[in-house]
mmCIF file of C-alpha atoms in Angstrom:
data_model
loop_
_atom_site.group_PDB
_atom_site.id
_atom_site.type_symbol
_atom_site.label_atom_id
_atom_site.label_comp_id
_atom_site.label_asym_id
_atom_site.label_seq_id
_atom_site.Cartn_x
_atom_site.Cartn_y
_atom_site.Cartn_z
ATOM 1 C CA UNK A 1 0.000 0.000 0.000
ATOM 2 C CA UNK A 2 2.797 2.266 1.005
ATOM 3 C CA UNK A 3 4.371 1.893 -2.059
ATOM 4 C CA UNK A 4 1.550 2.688 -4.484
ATOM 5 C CA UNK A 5 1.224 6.268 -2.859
ATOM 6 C CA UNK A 6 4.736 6.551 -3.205
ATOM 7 C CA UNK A 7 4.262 6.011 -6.644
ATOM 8 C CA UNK A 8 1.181 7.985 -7.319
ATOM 9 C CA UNK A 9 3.022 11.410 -5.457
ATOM 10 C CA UNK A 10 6.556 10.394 -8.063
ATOM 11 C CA UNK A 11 3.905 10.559 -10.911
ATOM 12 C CA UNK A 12 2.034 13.729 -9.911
ATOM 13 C CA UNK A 13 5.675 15.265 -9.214
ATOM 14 C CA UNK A 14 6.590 14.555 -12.910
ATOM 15 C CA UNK A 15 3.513 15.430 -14.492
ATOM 16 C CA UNK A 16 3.527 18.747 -12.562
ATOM 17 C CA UNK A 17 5.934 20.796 -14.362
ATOM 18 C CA UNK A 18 4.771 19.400 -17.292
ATOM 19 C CA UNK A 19 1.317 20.695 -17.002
ATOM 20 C CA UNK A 20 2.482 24.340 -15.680
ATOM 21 C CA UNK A 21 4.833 24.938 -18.982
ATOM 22 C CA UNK A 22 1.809 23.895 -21.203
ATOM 23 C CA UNK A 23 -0.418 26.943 -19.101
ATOM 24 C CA UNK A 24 2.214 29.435 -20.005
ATOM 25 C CA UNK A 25 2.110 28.138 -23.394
ATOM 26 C CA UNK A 26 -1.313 28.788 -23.566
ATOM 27 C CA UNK A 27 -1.803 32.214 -22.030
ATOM 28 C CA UNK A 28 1.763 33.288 -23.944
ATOM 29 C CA UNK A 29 -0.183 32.341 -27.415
ATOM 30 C CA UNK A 30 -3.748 33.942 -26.325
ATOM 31 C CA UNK A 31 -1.437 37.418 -25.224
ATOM 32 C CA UNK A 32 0.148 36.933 -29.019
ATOM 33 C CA UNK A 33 -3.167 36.889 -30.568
ATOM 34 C CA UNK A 34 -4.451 39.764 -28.566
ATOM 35 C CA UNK A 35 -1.488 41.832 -29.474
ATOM 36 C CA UNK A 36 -1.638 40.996 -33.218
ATOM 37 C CA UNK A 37 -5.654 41.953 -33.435
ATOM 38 C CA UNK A 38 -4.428 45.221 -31.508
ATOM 39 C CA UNK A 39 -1.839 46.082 -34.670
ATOM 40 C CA UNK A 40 -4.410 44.752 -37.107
ATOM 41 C CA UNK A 41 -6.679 47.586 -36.324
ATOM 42 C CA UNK A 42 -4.269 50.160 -35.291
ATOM 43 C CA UNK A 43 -2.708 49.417 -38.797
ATOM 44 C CA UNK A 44 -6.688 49.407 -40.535
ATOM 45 C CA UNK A 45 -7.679 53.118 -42.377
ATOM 46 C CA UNK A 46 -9.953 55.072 -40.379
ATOM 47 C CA UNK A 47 -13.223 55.405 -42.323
ATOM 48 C CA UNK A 48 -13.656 58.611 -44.179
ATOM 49 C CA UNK A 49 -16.165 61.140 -43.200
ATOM 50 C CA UNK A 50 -19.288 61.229 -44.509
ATOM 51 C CA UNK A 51 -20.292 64.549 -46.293
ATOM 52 C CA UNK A 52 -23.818 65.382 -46.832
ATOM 53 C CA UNK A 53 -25.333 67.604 -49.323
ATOM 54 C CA UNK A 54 -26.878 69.624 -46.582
ATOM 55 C CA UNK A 55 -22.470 70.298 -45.401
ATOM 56 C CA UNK A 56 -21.797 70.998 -49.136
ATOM 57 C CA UNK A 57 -22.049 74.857 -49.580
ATOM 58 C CA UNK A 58 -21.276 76.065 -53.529
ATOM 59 C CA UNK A 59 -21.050 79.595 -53.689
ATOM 60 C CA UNK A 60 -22.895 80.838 -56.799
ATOM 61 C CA UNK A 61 -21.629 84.686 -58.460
ATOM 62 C CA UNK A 62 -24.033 86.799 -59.718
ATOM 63 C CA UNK A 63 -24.407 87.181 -63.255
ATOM 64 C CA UNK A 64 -22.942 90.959 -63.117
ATOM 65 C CA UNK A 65 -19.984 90.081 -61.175
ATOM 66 C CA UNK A 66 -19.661 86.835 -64.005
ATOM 67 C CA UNK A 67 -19.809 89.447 -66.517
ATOM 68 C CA UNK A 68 -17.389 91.648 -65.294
ATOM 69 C CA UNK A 69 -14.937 88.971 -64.672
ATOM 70 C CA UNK A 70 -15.068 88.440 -68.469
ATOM 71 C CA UNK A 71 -15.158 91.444 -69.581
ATOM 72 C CA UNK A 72 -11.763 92.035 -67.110
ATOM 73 C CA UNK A 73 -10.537 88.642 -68.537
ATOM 74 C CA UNK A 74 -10.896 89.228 -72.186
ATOM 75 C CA UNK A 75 -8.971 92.395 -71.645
ATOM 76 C CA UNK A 76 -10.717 95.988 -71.148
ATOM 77 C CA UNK A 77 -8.528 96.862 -74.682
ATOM 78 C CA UNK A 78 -10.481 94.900 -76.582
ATOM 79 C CA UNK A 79 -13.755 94.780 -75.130
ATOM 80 C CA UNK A 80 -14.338 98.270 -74.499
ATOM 81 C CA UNK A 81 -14.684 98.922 -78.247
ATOM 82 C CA UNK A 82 -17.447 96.374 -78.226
ATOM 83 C CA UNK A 83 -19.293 97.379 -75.481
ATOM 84 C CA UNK A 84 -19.620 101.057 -76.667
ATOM 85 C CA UNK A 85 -20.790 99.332 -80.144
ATOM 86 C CA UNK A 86 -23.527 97.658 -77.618
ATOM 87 C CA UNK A 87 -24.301 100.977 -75.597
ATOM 88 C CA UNK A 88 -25.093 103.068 -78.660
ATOM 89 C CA UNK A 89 -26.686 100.240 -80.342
ATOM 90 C CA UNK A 90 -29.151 100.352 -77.754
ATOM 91 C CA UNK A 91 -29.276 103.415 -77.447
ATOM 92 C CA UNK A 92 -30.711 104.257 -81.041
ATOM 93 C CA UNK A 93 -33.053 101.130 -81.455
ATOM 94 C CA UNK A 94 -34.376 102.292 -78.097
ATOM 95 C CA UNK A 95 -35.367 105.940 -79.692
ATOM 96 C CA UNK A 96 -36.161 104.791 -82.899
ATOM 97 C CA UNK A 97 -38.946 101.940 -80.879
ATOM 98 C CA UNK A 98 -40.319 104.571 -78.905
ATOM 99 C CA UNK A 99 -40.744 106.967 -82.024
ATOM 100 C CA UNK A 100 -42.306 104.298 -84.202
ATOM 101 C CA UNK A 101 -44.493 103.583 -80.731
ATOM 102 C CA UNK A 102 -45.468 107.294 -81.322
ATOM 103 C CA UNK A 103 -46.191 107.253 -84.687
ATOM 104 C CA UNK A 104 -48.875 104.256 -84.717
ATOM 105 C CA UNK A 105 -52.126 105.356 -85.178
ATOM 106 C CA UNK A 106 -55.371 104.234 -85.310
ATOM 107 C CA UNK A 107 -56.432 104.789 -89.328
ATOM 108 C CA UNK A 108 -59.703 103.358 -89.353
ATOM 109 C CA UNK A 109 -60.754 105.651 -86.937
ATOM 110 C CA UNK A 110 -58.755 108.728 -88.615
ATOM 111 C CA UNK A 111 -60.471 108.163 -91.577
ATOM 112 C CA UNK A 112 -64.373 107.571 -89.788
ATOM 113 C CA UNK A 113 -63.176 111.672 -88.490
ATOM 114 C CA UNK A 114 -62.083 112.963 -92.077
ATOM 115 C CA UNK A 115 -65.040 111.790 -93.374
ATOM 116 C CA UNK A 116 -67.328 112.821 -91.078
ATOM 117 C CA UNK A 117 -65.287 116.240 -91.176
ATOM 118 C CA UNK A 118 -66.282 116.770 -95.031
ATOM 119 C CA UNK A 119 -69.874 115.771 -94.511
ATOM 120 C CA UNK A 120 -70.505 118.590 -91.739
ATOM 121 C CA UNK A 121 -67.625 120.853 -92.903
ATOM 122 C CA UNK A 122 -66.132 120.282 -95.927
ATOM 123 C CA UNK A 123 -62.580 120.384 -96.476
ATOM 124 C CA UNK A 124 -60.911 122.704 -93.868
ATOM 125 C CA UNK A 125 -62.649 120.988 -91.069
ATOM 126 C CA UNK A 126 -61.319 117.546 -92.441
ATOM 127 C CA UNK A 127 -58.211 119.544 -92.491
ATOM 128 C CA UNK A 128 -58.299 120.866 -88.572
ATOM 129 C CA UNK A 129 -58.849 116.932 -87.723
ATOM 130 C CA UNK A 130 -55.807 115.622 -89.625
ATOM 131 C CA UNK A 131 -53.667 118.590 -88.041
ATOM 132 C CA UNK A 132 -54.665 117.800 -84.538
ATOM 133 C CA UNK A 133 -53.688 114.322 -84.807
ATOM 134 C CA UNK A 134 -50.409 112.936 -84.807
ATOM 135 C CA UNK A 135 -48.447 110.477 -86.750
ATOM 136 C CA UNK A 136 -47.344 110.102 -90.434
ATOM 137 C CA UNK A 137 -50.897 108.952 -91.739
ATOM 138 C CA UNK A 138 -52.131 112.293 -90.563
ATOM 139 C CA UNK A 139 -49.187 114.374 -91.771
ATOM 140 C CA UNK A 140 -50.160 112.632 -95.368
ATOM 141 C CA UNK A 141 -53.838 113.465 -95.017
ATOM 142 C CA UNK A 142 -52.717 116.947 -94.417
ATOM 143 C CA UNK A 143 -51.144 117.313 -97.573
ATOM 144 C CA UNK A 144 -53.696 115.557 -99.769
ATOM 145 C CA UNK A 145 -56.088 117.592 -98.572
ATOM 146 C CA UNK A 146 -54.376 120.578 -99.218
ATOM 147 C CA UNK A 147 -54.203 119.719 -102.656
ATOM 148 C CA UNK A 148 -58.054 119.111 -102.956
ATOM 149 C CA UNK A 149 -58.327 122.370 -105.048
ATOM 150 C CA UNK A 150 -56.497 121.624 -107.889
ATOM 151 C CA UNK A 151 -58.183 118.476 -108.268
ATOM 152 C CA UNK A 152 -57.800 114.537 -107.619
ATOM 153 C CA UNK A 153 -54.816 113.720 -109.826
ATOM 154 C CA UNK A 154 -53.046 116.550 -107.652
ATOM 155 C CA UNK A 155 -54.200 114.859 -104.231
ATOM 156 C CA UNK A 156 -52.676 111.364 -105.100
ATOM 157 C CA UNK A 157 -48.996 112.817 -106.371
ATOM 158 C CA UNK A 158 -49.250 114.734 -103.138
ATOM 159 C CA UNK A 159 -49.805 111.653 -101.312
ATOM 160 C CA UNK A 160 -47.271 109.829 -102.925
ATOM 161 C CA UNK A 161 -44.225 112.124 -102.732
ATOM 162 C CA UNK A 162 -45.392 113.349 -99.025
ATOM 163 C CA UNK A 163 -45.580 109.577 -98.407
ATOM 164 C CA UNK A 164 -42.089 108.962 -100.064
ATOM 165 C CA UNK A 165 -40.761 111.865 -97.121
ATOM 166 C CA UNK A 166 -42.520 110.074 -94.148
ATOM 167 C CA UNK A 167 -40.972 106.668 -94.910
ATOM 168 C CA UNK A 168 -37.615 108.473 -94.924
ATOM 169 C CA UNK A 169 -38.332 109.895 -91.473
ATOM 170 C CA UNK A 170 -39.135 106.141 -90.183
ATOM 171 C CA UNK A 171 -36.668 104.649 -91.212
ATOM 172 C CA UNK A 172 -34.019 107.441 -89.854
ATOM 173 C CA UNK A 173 -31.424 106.045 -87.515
ATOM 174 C CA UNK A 174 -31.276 102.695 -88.940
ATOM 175 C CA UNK A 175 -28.740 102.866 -90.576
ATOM 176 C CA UNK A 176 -26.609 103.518 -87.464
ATOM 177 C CA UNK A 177 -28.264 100.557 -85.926
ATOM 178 C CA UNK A 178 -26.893 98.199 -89.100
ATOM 179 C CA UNK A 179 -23.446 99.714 -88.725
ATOM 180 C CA UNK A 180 -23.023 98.356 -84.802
ATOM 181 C CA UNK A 181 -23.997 95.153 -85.709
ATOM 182 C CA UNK A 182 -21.376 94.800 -88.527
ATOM 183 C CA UNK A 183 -19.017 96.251 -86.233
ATOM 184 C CA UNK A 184 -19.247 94.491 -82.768
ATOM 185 C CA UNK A 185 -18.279 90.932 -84.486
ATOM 186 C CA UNK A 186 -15.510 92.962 -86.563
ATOM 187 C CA UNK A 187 -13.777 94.633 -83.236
ATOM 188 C CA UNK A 188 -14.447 90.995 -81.321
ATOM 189 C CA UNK A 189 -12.145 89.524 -84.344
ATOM 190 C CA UNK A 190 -9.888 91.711 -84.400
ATOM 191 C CA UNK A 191 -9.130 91.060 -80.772
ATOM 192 C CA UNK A 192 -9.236 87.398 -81.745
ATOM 193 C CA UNK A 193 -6.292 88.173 -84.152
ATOM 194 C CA UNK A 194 -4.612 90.695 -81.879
ATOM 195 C CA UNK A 195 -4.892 88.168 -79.288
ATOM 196 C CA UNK A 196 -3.747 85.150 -81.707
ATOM 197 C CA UNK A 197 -0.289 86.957 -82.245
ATOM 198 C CA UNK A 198 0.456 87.723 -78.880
ATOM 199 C CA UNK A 199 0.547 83.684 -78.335
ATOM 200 C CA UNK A 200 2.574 83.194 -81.269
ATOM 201 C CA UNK A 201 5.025 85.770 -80.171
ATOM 202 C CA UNK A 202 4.799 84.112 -76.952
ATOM 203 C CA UNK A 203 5.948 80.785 -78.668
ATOM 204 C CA UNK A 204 8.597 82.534 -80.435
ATOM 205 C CA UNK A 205 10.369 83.762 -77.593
ATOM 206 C CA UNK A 206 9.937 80.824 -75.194
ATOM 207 C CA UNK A 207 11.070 78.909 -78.381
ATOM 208 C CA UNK A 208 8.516 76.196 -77.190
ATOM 209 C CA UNK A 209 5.290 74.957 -77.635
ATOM 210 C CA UNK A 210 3.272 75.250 -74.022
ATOM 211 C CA UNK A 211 -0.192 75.647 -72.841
ATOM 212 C CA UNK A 212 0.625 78.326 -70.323
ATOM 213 C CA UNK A 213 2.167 80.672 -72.554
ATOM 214 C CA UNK A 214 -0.842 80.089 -75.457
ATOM 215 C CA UNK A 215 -3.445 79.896 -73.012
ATOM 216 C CA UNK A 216 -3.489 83.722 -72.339
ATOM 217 C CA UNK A 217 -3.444 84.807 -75.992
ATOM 218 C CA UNK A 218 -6.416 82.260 -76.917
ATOM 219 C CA UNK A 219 -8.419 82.863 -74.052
ATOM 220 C CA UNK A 220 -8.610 86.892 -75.173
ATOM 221 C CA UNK A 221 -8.999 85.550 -78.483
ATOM 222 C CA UNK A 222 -12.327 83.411 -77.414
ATOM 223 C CA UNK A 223 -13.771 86.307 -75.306
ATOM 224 C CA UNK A 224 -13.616 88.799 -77.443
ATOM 225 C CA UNK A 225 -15.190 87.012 -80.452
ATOM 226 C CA UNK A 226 -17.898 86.018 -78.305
ATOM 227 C CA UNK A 227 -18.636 90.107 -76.925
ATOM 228 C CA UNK A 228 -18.708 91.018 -80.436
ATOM 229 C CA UNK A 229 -21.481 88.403 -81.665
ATOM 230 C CA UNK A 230 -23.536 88.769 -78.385
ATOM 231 C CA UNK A 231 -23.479 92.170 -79.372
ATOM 232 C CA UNK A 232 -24.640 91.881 -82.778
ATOM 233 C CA UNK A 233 -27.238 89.238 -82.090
ATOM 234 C CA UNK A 234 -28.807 91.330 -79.162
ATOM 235 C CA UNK A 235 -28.945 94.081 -82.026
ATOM 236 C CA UNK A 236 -29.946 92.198 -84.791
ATOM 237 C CA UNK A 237 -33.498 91.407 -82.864
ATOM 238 C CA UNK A 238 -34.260 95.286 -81.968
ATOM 239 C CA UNK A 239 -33.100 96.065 -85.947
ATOM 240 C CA UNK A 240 -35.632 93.564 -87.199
ATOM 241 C CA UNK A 241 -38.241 94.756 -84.490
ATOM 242 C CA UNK A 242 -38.031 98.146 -85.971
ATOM 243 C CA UNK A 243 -37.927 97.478 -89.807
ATOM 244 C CA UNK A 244 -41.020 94.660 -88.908
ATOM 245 C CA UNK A 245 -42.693 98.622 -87.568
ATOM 246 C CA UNK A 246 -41.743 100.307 -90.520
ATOM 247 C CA UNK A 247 -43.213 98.290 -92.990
ATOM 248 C CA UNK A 248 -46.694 98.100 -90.839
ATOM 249 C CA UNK A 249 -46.807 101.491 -90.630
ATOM 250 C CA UNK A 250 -46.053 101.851 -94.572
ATOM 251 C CA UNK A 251 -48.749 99.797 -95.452
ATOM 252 C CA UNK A 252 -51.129 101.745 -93.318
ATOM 253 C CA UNK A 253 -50.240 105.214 -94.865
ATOM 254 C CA UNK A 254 -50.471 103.050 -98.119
ATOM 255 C CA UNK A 255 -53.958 101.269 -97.400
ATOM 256 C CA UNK A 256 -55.414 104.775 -95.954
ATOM 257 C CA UNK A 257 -53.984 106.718 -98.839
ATOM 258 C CA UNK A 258 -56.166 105.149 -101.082
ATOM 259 C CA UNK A 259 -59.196 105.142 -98.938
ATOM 260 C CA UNK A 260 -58.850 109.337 -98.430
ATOM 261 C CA UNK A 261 -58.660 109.162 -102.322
ATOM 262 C CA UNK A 262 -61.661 107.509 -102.988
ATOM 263 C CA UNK A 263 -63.527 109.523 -99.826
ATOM 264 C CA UNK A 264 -62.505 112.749 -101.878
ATOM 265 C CA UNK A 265 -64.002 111.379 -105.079
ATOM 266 C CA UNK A 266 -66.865 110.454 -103.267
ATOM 267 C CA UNK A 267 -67.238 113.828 -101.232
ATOM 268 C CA UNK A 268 -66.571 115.404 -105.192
ATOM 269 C CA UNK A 269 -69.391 113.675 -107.037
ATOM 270 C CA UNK A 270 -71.940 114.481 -103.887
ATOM 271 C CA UNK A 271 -70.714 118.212 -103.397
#
């Protein structure tokens, strides 16, 4: 008996160092594992932030500061020609709208007045209506009446030359307006070129080929072509706008020119 429990304590002695070294086995791997999951994420990217639209602020210019940032860019030299082509562009159509505004009148019921006029008083009271109204039709009737004494044949050349004077006074000022639109895309060209030769000298002096020293050149170049047709297209629509006014307002006179005529010969035959 004695000497199985000797033998059981030799056996537990020998196991027992054995079993401690496999513990710190153990625990040294789990520490190991622990440290390299540590590095692993110290060593993963932090997430990037998240931006929302509502955190995204774009700062929008005006369009008049946009504008004037071209107009600096393309180089006040060049585009100061075209914008005075632009200002007194405007500045004509804008008279000759208001005059042709003016001038518009109501012949239907200028000719219910004349006629009335020679029914009650004959020809001078037709010819105190056509003075107190205004307008080329009027200033026509004028005249043809006038010319009521030396007979019908008389009235109708008056009509026609007096006519021939009026159109001339419409169309005043046009030709002014057609000059700044051939102009504006001519001065924007010319920049263009100006602008085109400045790069090249650039080129020649750097004696190479870059796209900072053409840049400059071709970006004057761009701008200034595009001032000049803005300019002309925005002038183009007020010159059709008034020569679409002239031509109503000729075939008025033209319309109640022949209707005075034949109210004369009618007032004629009945006097």
């Amino acid at each position: 008996m004695k000497k199985l429990i000797a033998l059981f304590m030799l056996t537990g002695l020998l196991i027992s160092p054995v079993i401690t070294k496999a513990q710190d086995t153990s625990e040294e791997a789990s520490a190991g594992d622990t440290t390299e999951m540590m590095e692993e994420e110290a060593a993963a990217p932090a997430p990037a932030p998240v931006v929302t639209d509502d955190e995204v602020v774009v700062e929008e210019q005006p369009f008049h500061q946009i504008i004037k940032d071209k107009f600096i860019e393309g180089d006040p030299t060049f585009m100061t020609p075209v914008l005075i082509c632009l200002i007194l562009g405007l500045a004509v159509a804008l008279e000759r709208i208001i005059t042709l505004n003016l001038a518009t009148t109501n012949t239907k019921k200028l000719l219910a007045k004349v006629e009335d006029a020679l029914d009650q008083g004959g020809i001078e009271a037709a010819k105190d209506v056509t003075k107190s109204t205004k307008g080329p039709v009027a200033s026509i009737f004028t005249q043809g009446l006038m010319r009521y004494s030396e007979g019908i044949e008389m009235v109708e050349k008056s009509i026609i030359a007096y006519g021939s004077v009026e159109m001339g006074r419409l169309e005043k000022g046009l030709v002014w307006i057609s000059l700044f639109i051939s102009l504006a895309p001519m001065l924007g060209f010319m920049g263009t070129v100006i602008g085109m030769i400045g790069a090249f000298d650039s080129i020649e002096a750097a004696g190479d080929i870059s796209p900072s020293l053409v840049a400059g050149g071709i970006k004057i170049a761009l701008l200034t072509t595009v001032a000049g047709l803005i300019v002309a297209i925005i002038l183009q629509l007020f010159y059709n706008y008034c020569v679409a006014k002239i031509d109503s307002l000729v075939n008025d006179m033209e319309d109640a020119s022949i209707t005075l005529v034949d109210i004369l010969v009618k007032h004629k035959l009945t006097k």
